[in-house]
Short mmCIF file of C-alpha atoms in Angstrom, two decimals:
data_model
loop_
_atom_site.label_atom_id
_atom_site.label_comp_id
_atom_site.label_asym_id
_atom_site.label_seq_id
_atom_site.Cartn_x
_atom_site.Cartn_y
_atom_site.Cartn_z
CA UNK A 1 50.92 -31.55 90.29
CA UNK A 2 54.49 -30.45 90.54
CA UNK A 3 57.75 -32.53 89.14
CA UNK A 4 58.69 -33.26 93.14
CA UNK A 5 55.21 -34.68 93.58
CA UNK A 6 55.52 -36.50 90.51
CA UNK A 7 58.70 -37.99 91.49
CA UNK A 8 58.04 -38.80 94.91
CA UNK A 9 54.53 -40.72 93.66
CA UNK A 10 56.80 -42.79 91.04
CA UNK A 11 59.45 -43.83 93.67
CA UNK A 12 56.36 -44.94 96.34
CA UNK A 13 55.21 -46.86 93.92
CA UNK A 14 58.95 -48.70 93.05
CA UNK A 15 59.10 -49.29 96.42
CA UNK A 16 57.78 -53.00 98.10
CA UNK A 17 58.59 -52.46 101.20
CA UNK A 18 58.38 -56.33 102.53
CA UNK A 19 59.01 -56.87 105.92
CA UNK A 20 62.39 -59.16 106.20
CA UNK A 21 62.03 -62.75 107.22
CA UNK A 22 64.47 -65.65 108.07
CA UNK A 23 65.96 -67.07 104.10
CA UNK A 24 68.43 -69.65 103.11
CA UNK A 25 70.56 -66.66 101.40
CA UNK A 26 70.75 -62.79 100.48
CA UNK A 27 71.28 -62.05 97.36
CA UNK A 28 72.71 -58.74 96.53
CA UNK A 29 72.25 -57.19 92.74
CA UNK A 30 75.66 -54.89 91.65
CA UNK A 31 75.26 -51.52 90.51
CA UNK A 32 77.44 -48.15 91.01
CA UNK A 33 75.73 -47.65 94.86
CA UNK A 34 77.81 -49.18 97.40
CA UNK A 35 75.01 -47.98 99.83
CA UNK A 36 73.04 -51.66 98.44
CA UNK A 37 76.17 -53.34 99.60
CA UNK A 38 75.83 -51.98 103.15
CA UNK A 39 72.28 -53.11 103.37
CA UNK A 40 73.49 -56.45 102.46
CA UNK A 41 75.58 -56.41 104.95
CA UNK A 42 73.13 -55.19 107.84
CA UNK A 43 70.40 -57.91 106.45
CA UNK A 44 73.42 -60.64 106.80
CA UNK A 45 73.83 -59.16 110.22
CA UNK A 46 70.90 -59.05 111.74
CA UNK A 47 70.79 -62.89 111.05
CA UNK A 48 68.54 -63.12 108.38
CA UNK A 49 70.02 -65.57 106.34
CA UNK A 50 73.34 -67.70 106.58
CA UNK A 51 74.75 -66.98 103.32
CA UNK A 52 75.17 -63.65 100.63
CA UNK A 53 75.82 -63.23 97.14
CA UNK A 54 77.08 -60.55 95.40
CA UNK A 55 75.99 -60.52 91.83
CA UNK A 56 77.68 -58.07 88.86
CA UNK A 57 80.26 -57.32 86.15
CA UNK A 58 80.59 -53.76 85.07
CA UNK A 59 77.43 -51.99 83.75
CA UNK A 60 76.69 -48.72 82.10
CA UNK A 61 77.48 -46.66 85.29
CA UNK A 62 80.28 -48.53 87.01
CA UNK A 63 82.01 -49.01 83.60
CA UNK A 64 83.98 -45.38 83.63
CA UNK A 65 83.94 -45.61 87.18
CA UNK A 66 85.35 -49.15 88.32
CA UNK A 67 88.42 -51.81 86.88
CA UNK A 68 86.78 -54.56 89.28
CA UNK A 69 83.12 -56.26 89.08
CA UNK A 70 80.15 -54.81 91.25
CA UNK A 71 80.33 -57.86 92.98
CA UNK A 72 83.53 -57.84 94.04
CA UNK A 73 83.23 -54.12 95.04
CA UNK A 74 80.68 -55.13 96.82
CA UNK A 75 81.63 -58.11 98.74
CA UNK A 76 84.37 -56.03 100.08
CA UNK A 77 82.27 -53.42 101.51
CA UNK A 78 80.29 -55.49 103.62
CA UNK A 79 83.46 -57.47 104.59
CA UNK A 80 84.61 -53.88 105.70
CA UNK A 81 80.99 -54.05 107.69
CA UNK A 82 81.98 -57.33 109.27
CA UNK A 83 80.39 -59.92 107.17
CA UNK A 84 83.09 -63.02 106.72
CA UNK A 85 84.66 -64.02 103.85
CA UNK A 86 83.87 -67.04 104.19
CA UNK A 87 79.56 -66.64 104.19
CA UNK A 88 80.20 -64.64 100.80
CA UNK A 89 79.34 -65.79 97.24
CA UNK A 90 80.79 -64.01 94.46
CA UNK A 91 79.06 -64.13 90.63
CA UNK A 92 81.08 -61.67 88.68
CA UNK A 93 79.43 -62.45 85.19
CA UNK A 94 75.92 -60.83 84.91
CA UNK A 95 75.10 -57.95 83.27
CA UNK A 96 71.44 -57.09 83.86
CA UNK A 97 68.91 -57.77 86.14
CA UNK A 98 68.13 -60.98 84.83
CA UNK A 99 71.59 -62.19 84.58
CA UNK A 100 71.56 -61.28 88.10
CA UNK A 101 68.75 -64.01 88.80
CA UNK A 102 69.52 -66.53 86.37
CA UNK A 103 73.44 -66.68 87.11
CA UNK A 104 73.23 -66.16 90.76
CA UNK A 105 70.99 -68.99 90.74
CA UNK A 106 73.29 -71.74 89.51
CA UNK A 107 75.87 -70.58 91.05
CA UNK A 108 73.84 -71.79 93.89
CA UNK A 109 72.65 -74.59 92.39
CA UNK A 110 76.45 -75.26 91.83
CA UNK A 111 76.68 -75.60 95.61
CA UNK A 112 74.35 -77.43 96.46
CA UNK A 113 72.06 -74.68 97.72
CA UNK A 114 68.25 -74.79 96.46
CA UNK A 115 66.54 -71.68 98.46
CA UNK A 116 63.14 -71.66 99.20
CA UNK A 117 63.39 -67.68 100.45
CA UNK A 118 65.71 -65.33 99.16
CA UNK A 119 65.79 -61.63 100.19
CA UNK A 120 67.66 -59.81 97.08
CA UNK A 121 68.79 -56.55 98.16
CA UNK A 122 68.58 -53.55 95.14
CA UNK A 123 68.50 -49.80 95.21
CA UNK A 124 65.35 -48.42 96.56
CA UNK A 125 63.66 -47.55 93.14
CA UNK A 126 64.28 -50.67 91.62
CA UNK A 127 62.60 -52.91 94.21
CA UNK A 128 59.37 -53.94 92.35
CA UNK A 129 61.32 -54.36 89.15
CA UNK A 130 63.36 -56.75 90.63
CA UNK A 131 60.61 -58.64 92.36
CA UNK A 132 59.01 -59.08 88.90
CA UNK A 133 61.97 -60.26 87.45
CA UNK A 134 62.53 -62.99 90.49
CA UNK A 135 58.84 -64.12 90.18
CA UNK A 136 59.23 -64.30 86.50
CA UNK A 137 62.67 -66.45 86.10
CA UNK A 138 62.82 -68.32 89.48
CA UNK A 139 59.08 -68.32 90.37
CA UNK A 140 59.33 -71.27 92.95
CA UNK A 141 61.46 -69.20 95.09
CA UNK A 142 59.93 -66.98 97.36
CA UNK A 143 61.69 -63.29 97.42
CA UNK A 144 61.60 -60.68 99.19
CA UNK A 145 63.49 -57.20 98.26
CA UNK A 146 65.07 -54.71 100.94
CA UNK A 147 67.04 -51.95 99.66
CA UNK A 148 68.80 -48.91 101.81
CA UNK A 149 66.71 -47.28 104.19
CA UNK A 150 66.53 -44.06 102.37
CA UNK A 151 63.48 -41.32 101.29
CA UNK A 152 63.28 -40.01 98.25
CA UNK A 153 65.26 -36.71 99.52
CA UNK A 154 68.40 -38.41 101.25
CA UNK A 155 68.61 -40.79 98.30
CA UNK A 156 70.88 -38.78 95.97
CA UNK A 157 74.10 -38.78 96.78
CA UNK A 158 78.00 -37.36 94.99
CA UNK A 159 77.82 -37.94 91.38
CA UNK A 160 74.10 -39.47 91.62
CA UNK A 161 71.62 -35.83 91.67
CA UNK A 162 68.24 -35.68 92.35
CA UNK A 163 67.32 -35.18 88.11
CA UNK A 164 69.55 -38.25 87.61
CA UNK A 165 67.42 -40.55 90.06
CA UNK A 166 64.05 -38.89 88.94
CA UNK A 167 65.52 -40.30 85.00
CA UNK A 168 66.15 -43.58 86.55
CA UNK A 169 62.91 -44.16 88.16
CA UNK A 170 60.91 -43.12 84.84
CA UNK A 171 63.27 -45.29 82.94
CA UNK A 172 62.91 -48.19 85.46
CA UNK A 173 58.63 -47.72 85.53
CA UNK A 174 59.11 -47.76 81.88
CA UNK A 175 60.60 -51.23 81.92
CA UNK A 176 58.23 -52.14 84.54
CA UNK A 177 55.46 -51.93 81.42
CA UNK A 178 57.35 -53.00 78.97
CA UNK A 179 59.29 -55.78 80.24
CA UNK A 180 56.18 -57.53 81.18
CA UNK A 181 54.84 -57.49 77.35
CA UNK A 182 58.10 -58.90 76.54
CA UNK A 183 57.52 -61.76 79.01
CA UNK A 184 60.94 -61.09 81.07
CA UNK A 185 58.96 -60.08 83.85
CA UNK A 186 56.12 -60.84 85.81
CA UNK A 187 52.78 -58.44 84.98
CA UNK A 188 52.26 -55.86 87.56
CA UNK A 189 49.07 -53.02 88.11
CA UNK A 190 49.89 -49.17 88.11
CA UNK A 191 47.27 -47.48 89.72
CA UNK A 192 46.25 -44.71 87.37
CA UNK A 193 47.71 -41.99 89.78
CA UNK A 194 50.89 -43.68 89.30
CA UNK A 195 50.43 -43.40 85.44
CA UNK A 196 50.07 -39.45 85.45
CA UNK A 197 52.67 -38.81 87.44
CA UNK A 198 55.13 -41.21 85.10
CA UNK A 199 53.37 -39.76 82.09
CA UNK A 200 54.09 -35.67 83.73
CA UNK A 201 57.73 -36.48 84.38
CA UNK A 202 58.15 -37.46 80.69
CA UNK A 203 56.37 -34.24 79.68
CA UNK A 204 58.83 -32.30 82.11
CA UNK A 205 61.57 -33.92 79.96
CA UNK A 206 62.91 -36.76 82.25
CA UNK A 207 63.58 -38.95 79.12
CA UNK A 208 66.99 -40.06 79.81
CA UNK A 209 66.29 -43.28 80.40
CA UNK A 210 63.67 -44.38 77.92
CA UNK A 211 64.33 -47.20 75.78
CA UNK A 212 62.74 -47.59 72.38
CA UNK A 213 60.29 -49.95 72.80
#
């Protein structure tokens, strides 16, 4: 198989695609692509839930890029989309995705909110990694994870190239193994066809994102 088939097997597999349904809030996980923010917004609009939080500091990308948290970036996109003010939730603090869950979830708590359905909006390749890490650290919430309506060709975008994603997605599949050994995520199966591809891309040399396990 070629690296494009490779790549495009690896992000079908990241991606959940859950069909939306009504939940007490959206929550919305930071990261340098605004384009998660819009979907926020267009979940919040389409009157899925009543409430959205934004959750992020800084991370590796947005670091060199922004002087203001992901969240707060965010929140003012989709207030540029029309989402009020007033429906948004702002946790600035979180670092990772399970920062994301854990603090986004007392800030709730904080408020008086105890969800039974959440829909967290993330980036399309990241989808089932997030799920895993819901189900793991908030497991009697039910979640379900959008992300921007996007293929694996209209994905990349400015800074963000095609290589870069195809680095991400092995990195994130990575983590999806790992991660669950470690216990910080929920176990998941990868279909063996899944496995060759993510194994071909590392012997192509898309090793950018590998952590040492």
């Amino acid at each position: 198989m070629s690296v494009d088939a490779f790549a495009r097997t690896v992000w079908d597999y990241h991606q959940l695609n859950h069909p939306l349904q009504p939940a007490e809030c959206i929550i919305v996980l930071g990261s340098h692509d605004t384009r998660v923010a819009e979907r926020g917004a267009e979940v919040f609009l389409g009157g899925w839930a009543p409430l959205i939080v934004f959750s992020g500091n800084l991370g590796a990308l947005t670091s060199g890029m922004w002087q203001r948290p992901e969240a707060e970036i965010f929140a003012d996109v989709a207030v540029g989309k029309g989402v009020p003010r007033e429906r948004i939730l702002i946790e600035s603090r979180s670092t990772n995705t399970g920062e994301n869950v854990d603090l986004s979830r007392a800030l709730l708590e904080q408020k008086g909110i105890h969800p039974r359905r959440v829909i967290a909006v993330q980036k399309p390749y990241m989808e089932r990694r997030t799920w895993a890490t819901f189900r793991k650290r908030w497991p009697e919430v039910e979640v379900l994870v959008t992300s921007p309506q996007l293929d694996f060709d209209a994905y990349p975008q400015g800074a963000i190239t095609r290589d870069d994603v195809i680095h991400i997605m092995v990195g994130d599949l990575q983590r999806i193994l790992i991660y669950a050994e470690k216990g910080w995520q929920v176990p998941q199966d990868v279909p063996a066809h899944v496995l060759r591809a993510y194994e071909g891309l590392i012997e192509a040399g898309y090793t950018g994102r590998l952590i040492t396990p």
